[in-house]
Short mmCIF file of N, CA, C and O in Angstrom, two decimals:
data_model
loop_
_atom_site.label_atom_id
_atom_site.label_comp_id
_atom_site.label_asym_id
_atom_site.label_seq_id
_atom_site.Cartn_x
_atom_site.Cartn_y
_atom_site.Cartn_z
N ASN A 1486 132.40 85.52 85.20
CA ASN A 1486 130.60 85.15 85.20
C ASN A 1486 130.37 85.37 86.39
O ASN A 1486 130.73 84.41 87.40
N PRO A 1487 129.45 86.08 86.71
CA PRO A 1487 129.12 86.23 88.33
C PRO A 1487 127.92 85.43 88.64
O PRO A 1487 127.34 85.66 89.57
N VAL A 1488 127.49 84.75 87.62
CA VAL A 1488 126.21 83.91 87.68
C VAL A 1488 126.45 82.04 88.09
O VAL A 1488 127.60 81.78 87.72
N THR A 1489 126.11 81.82 89.39
CA THR A 1489 126.10 80.09 89.59
C THR A 1489 125.04 79.85 89.67
O THR A 1489 123.98 80.50 90.12
N THR A 1490 124.70 78.33 90.27
CA THR A 1490 123.50 77.84 90.41
C THR A 1490 123.59 77.24 91.83
O THR A 1490 124.58 76.22 92.09
N ILE A 1491 122.47 76.98 92.11
CA ILE A 1491 122.49 76.60 93.72
C ILE A 1491 121.33 75.73 93.52
O ILE A 1491 120.03 75.79 93.41
N LYS A 1492 121.58 74.17 93.78
CA LYS A 1492 120.83 72.76 93.87
C LYS A 1492 120.69 72.45 95.11
O LYS A 1492 121.27 72.47 95.93
N PHE A 1493 119.25 72.26 95.17
CA PHE A 1493 118.79 71.65 96.39
C PHE A 1493 117.78 70.43 96.09
O PHE A 1493 116.75 70.73 95.14
N ASN A 1494 117.56 69.81 96.76
CA ASN A 1494 116.20 68.44 97.02
C ASN A 1494 115.57 68.74 98.04
O ASN A 1494 115.48 68.71 99.24
N LEU A 1495 113.90 68.87 97.78
CA LEU A 1495 113.37 68.92 98.85
C LEU A 1495 112.54 67.61 99.13
O LEU A 1495 111.74 66.80 98.18
N PRO A 1496 112.35 67.09 100.22
CA PRO A 1496 111.78 65.64 100.73
C PRO A 1496 110.45 65.94 100.33
O PRO A 1496 109.40 64.76 100.50
N SER A 1497 109.72 67.03 100.70
CA SER A 1497 108.51 66.99 101.12
C SER A 1497 107.91 68.60 100.65
O SER A 1497 108.58 69.18 100.38
N ASP A 1498 106.42 68.66 100.14
CA ASP A 1498 106.25 70.49 99.92
C ASP A 1498 106.03 71.08 101.34
O ASP A 1498 105.76 70.61 102.30
N GLY A 1499 106.34 72.21 100.71
CA GLY A 1499 106.13 73.36 101.93
C GLY A 1499 106.84 74.46 101.44
O GLY A 1499 107.40 74.77 100.17
N ASN A 1500 106.72 75.61 102.36
CA ASN A 1500 107.28 76.95 102.09
C ASN A 1500 108.82 76.92 102.49
O ASN A 1500 109.19 76.19 103.40
N ILE A 1501 109.79 77.53 101.33
CA ILE A 1501 111.05 77.41 101.68
C ILE A 1501 111.48 78.76 101.58
O ILE A 1501 110.81 79.66 101.11
N LYS A 1502 112.53 79.14 102.45
CA LYS A 1502 113.52 80.26 102.08
C LYS A 1502 114.63 79.89 101.80
O LYS A 1502 115.30 79.17 102.47
N LEU A 1503 115.64 81.02 100.72
CA LEU A 1503 116.78 80.58 100.60
C LEU A 1503 117.38 82.08 100.77
O LEU A 1503 117.16 82.95 99.84
N TYR A 1504 118.52 82.19 101.65
CA TYR A 1504 119.08 83.62 101.95
C TYR A 1504 120.55 83.43 101.75
O TYR A 1504 121.11 82.24 102.15
N LEU A 1505 120.73 84.68 101.54
CA LEU A 1505 122.74 84.70 101.45
C LEU A 1505 122.63 85.40 102.65
O LEU A 1505 122.46 86.82 102.89
N TYR A 1506 124.10 85.14 103.03
CA TYR A 1506 124.61 85.96 104.44
C TYR A 1506 126.13 86.37 104.12
O TYR A 1506 126.95 85.22 103.39
N ASP A 1507 126.63 87.31 104.69
CA ASP A 1507 128.05 87.51 104.56
C ASP A 1507 128.76 86.88 105.55
O ASP A 1507 128.39 85.98 106.69
N LEU A 1508 129.93 86.66 105.70
CA LEU A 1508 131.07 86.29 106.89
C LEU A 1508 130.36 86.55 108.04
O LEU A 1508 130.72 85.65 109.22
N LYS A 1509 129.96 87.82 108.33
CA LYS A 1509 130.03 88.15 109.65
C LYS A 1509 128.28 87.45 110.00
O LYS A 1509 128.07 87.64 111.50
N GLY A 1510 127.75 86.96 109.18
CA GLY A 1510 126.43 86.61 109.60
C GLY A 1510 125.20 87.65 109.50
O GLY A 1510 124.08 87.33 109.73
N SER A 1511 125.63 89.03 108.61
CA SER A 1511 124.85 89.52 108.45
C SER A 1511 123.87 89.06 106.87
O SER A 1511 124.54 88.68 106.21
N PHE A 1512 122.55 89.54 107.01
CA PHE A 1512 121.69 89.04 105.61
C PHE A 1512 122.31 90.08 104.54
O PHE A 1512 122.42 91.10 104.89
N VAL A 1513 122.16 89.45 103.28
CA VAL A 1513 123.01 90.44 102.24
C VAL A 1513 121.70 90.06 101.34
O VAL A 1513 121.30 91.21 100.69
N ARG A 1514 121.11 88.91 100.81
CA ARG A 1514 119.89 88.87 99.93
C ARG A 1514 119.10 87.73 100.13
O ARG A 1514 119.62 86.65 100.38
N ASN A 1515 117.85 88.34 100.02
CA ASN A 1515 116.81 87.17 99.60
C ASN A 1515 117.02 86.53 98.11
O ASN A 1515 116.48 87.13 97.34
N LEU A 1516 117.24 84.98 98.03
CA LEU A 1516 117.52 84.22 96.67
C LEU A 1516 116.08 83.85 96.44
O LEU A 1516 115.78 83.71 95.61
N TYR A 1517 115.29 83.27 97.38
CA TYR A 1517 113.88 82.80 96.98
C TYR A 1517 113.25 82.65 98.32
O TYR A 1517 113.59 82.25 99.17
N GLU A 1518 111.93 82.74 97.66
CA GLU A 1518 110.97 82.71 99.16
C GLU A 1518 109.57 82.09 98.55
O GLU A 1518 109.08 82.99 97.65
N GLY A 1519 109.05 81.09 99.08
CA GLY A 1519 107.74 80.85 98.62
C GLY A 1519 107.53 79.39 98.72
O GLY A 1519 108.58 78.66 99.47
N PHE A 1520 106.70 78.72 98.28
CA PHE A 1520 106.01 77.26 98.19
C PHE A 1520 106.78 76.72 96.80
O PHE A 1520 106.70 76.94 95.75
N LYS A 1521 107.09 75.35 97.09
CA LYS A 1521 107.47 74.24 96.15
C LYS A 1521 107.18 72.92 96.50
O LYS A 1521 107.09 72.51 97.67
N ASN A 1522 106.85 72.42 95.58
CA ASN A 1522 106.61 70.97 95.63
C ASN A 1522 107.85 69.90 95.83
O ASN A 1522 109.19 70.73 95.79
N SER A 1523 107.71 68.82 96.55
CA SER A 1523 109.01 67.98 96.98
C SER A 1523 109.74 67.87 95.45
O SER A 1523 108.74 67.82 94.28
N GLY A 1524 110.79 67.76 95.33
CA GLY A 1524 111.66 67.52 94.15
C GLY A 1524 113.06 68.32 94.12
O GLY A 1524 113.62 68.69 94.94
N TYR A 1525 113.79 68.32 93.08
CA TYR A 1525 115.04 68.83 92.83
C TYR A 1525 114.91 69.92 91.97
O TYR A 1525 114.31 70.38 91.41
N TYR A 1526 115.49 70.78 92.60
CA TYR A 1526 115.41 72.25 92.31
C TYR A 1526 116.84 72.72 92.43
O TYR A 1526 117.56 72.56 92.37
N GLU A 1527 116.90 74.33 91.33
CA GLU A 1527 118.06 74.87 91.11
C GLU A 1527 117.71 76.34 91.10
O GLU A 1527 116.60 76.75 90.36
N VAL A 1528 118.78 76.89 91.54
CA VAL A 1528 118.34 78.71 91.69
C VAL A 1528 119.43 79.01 91.51
O VAL A 1528 120.55 78.95 91.34
N ASN A 1529 119.08 80.00 90.04
CA ASN A 1529 120.50 80.74 89.58
C ASN A 1529 120.21 82.08 90.37
O ASN A 1529 119.83 82.90 90.56
N PHE A 1530 121.75 82.53 90.68
CA PHE A 1530 122.10 83.53 91.39
C PHE A 1530 123.28 84.46 90.80
O PHE A 1530 124.51 83.84 90.58
N ASN A 1531 122.83 85.33 91.01
CA ASN A 1531 123.88 86.44 90.25
C ASN A 1531 124.61 87.07 91.40
O ASN A 1531 124.05 88.06 91.93
N SER A 1532 125.98 87.23 91.22
CA SER A 1532 126.56 87.82 92.46
C SER A 1532 126.91 89.53 92.00
O SER A 1532 127.72 90.00 92.89
N GLU A 1533 126.16 89.81 90.78
CA GLU A 1533 126.84 91.29 90.63
C GLU A 1533 126.57 92.06 91.81
O GLU A 1533 125.56 91.97 92.32
N GLY A 1534 127.43 92.97 91.70
CA GLY A 1534 127.08 93.91 92.81
C GLY A 1534 127.62 93.66 94.38
O GLY A 1534 127.73 94.51 95.04
N LEU A 1535 128.43 92.46 94.37
CA LEU A 1535 128.74 91.86 95.82
C LEU A 1535 130.34 91.62 95.48
O LEU A 1535 130.59 91.32 94.62
N PRO A 1536 131.16 92.24 96.61
CA PRO A 1536 132.64 91.99 96.62
C PRO A 1536 132.80 90.62 96.50
O PRO A 1536 132.08 89.48 97.26
N SER A 1537 133.89 90.46 96.31
CA SER A 1537 134.59 89.06 96.61
C SER A 1537 134.79 88.70 98.11
O SER A 1537 134.73 89.85 98.46
N GLY A 1538 134.58 87.46 98.40
CA GLY A 1538 134.55 87.19 99.84
C GLY A 1538 133.84 85.56 99.90
O GLY A 1538 133.22 85.29 98.83
N THR A 1539 133.76 85.39 101.34
CA THR A 1539 133.12 84.19 101.70
C THR A 1539 132.07 84.56 102.35
O THR A 1539 131.43 85.40 102.66
N TYR A 1540 130.59 84.02 101.70
CA TYR A 1540 129.30 84.04 102.12
C TYR A 1540 128.69 82.61 102.17
O TYR A 1540 129.19 81.43 102.06
N TYR A 1541 127.72 82.70 103.01
CA TYR A 1541 126.75 81.29 103.14
C TYR A 1541 125.19 81.52 102.80
O TYR A 1541 124.65 82.50 102.59
N TYR A 1542 124.91 80.60 102.16
CA TYR A 1542 123.22 80.30 101.95
C TYR A 1542 122.43 79.62 102.55
O TYR A 1542 123.22 78.55 103.31
N LYS A 1543 121.83 79.86 103.15
CA LYS A 1543 120.69 78.99 103.98
C LYS A 1543 119.40 78.72 103.58
O LYS A 1543 118.62 79.57 102.92
N LEU A 1544 119.14 77.25 103.39
CA LEU A 1544 117.62 76.92 103.28
C LEU A 1544 117.17 76.49 104.32
O LEU A 1544 117.23 75.47 104.85
N GLU A 1545 116.18 77.27 104.53
CA GLU A 1545 115.33 76.94 105.55
C GLU A 1545 113.59 76.24 105.05
O GLU A 1545 113.28 76.76 103.97
N THR A 1546 113.30 75.28 105.76
CA THR A 1546 112.13 74.26 105.29
C THR A 1546 111.24 73.86 106.52
O THR A 1546 111.72 74.18 107.83
N ALA A 1547 110.03 73.41 106.45
CA ALA A 1547 109.50 73.42 107.55
C ALA A 1547 110.11 71.95 108.41
O ALA A 1547 110.02 71.60 109.48
N ASP A 1548 111.05 71.24 107.59
CA ASP A 1548 111.74 69.85 108.16
C ASP A 1548 113.29 70.18 108.74
O ASP A 1548 113.72 69.26 109.28
N GLY A 1549 113.60 71.52 108.59
CA GLY A 1549 114.99 72.08 109.05
C GLY A 1549 115.51 72.66 108.21
O GLY A 1549 114.87 73.97 107.21
N SER A 1550 116.63 72.82 108.53
CA SER A 1550 117.52 74.21 107.66
C SER A 1550 118.78 73.60 107.66
O SER A 1550 119.19 72.62 108.04
N ILE A 1551 119.57 74.08 106.42
CA ILE A 1551 120.86 73.87 105.97
C ILE A 1551 121.74 74.89 105.32
O ILE A 1551 120.79 75.68 104.69
N THR A 1552 123.09 75.17 105.76
CA THR A 1552 123.85 76.14 105.46
C THR A 1552 124.81 75.78 104.65
O THR A 1552 125.52 74.48 104.94
N LYS A 1553 125.34 76.46 103.85
CA LYS A 1553 126.30 75.86 102.90
C LYS A 1553 127.10 77.42 102.61
O LYS A 1553 126.95 78.17 102.46
N LYS A 1554 128.58 76.71 102.38
CA LYS A 1554 129.88 78.11 102.40
C LYS A 1554 129.60 78.00 100.61
O LYS A 1554 129.87 77.54 100.12
N MET A 1555 130.11 79.70 100.37
CA MET A 1555 130.03 79.78 98.93
C MET A 1555 131.29 80.89 98.87
O MET A 1555 131.23 81.73 99.80
N MET A 1556 131.95 81.00 97.98
CA MET A 1556 133.11 81.93 97.77
C MET A 1556 133.13 82.64 96.55
O MET A 1556 132.79 82.28 95.40
N ILE A 1557 132.89 83.67 96.55
CA ILE A 1557 132.84 84.93 95.24
C ILE A 1557 134.31 85.43 94.98
O ILE A 1557 134.66 86.12 96.02
N VAL A 1558 134.94 85.20 93.94
CA VAL A 1558 136.19 85.63 93.33
C VAL A 1558 136.01 85.97 92.11
O VAL A 1558 135.39 85.95 91.23
N LYS A 1559 136.21 87.59 92.22
CA LYS A 1559 136.26 88.30 90.78
C LYS A 1559 137.57 88.80 90.36
O LYS A 1559 138.29 89.00 91.19
#
């Protein structure tokens, strides 16, 4: 199953960016970019077309950013 869900909580309204990077830190894909109200969200991510490996997704908001590790195993 190449689809997974990335879950996050926003403490305040604002523009967000959710990007995917490979292990070397190179940009791979834009997962979401736009305005969201404060609250809990889920973004479905389809890894079809990407090789197995370690990836990082980064959530950027006006309040700061957070980066998490993700493994894709096929």
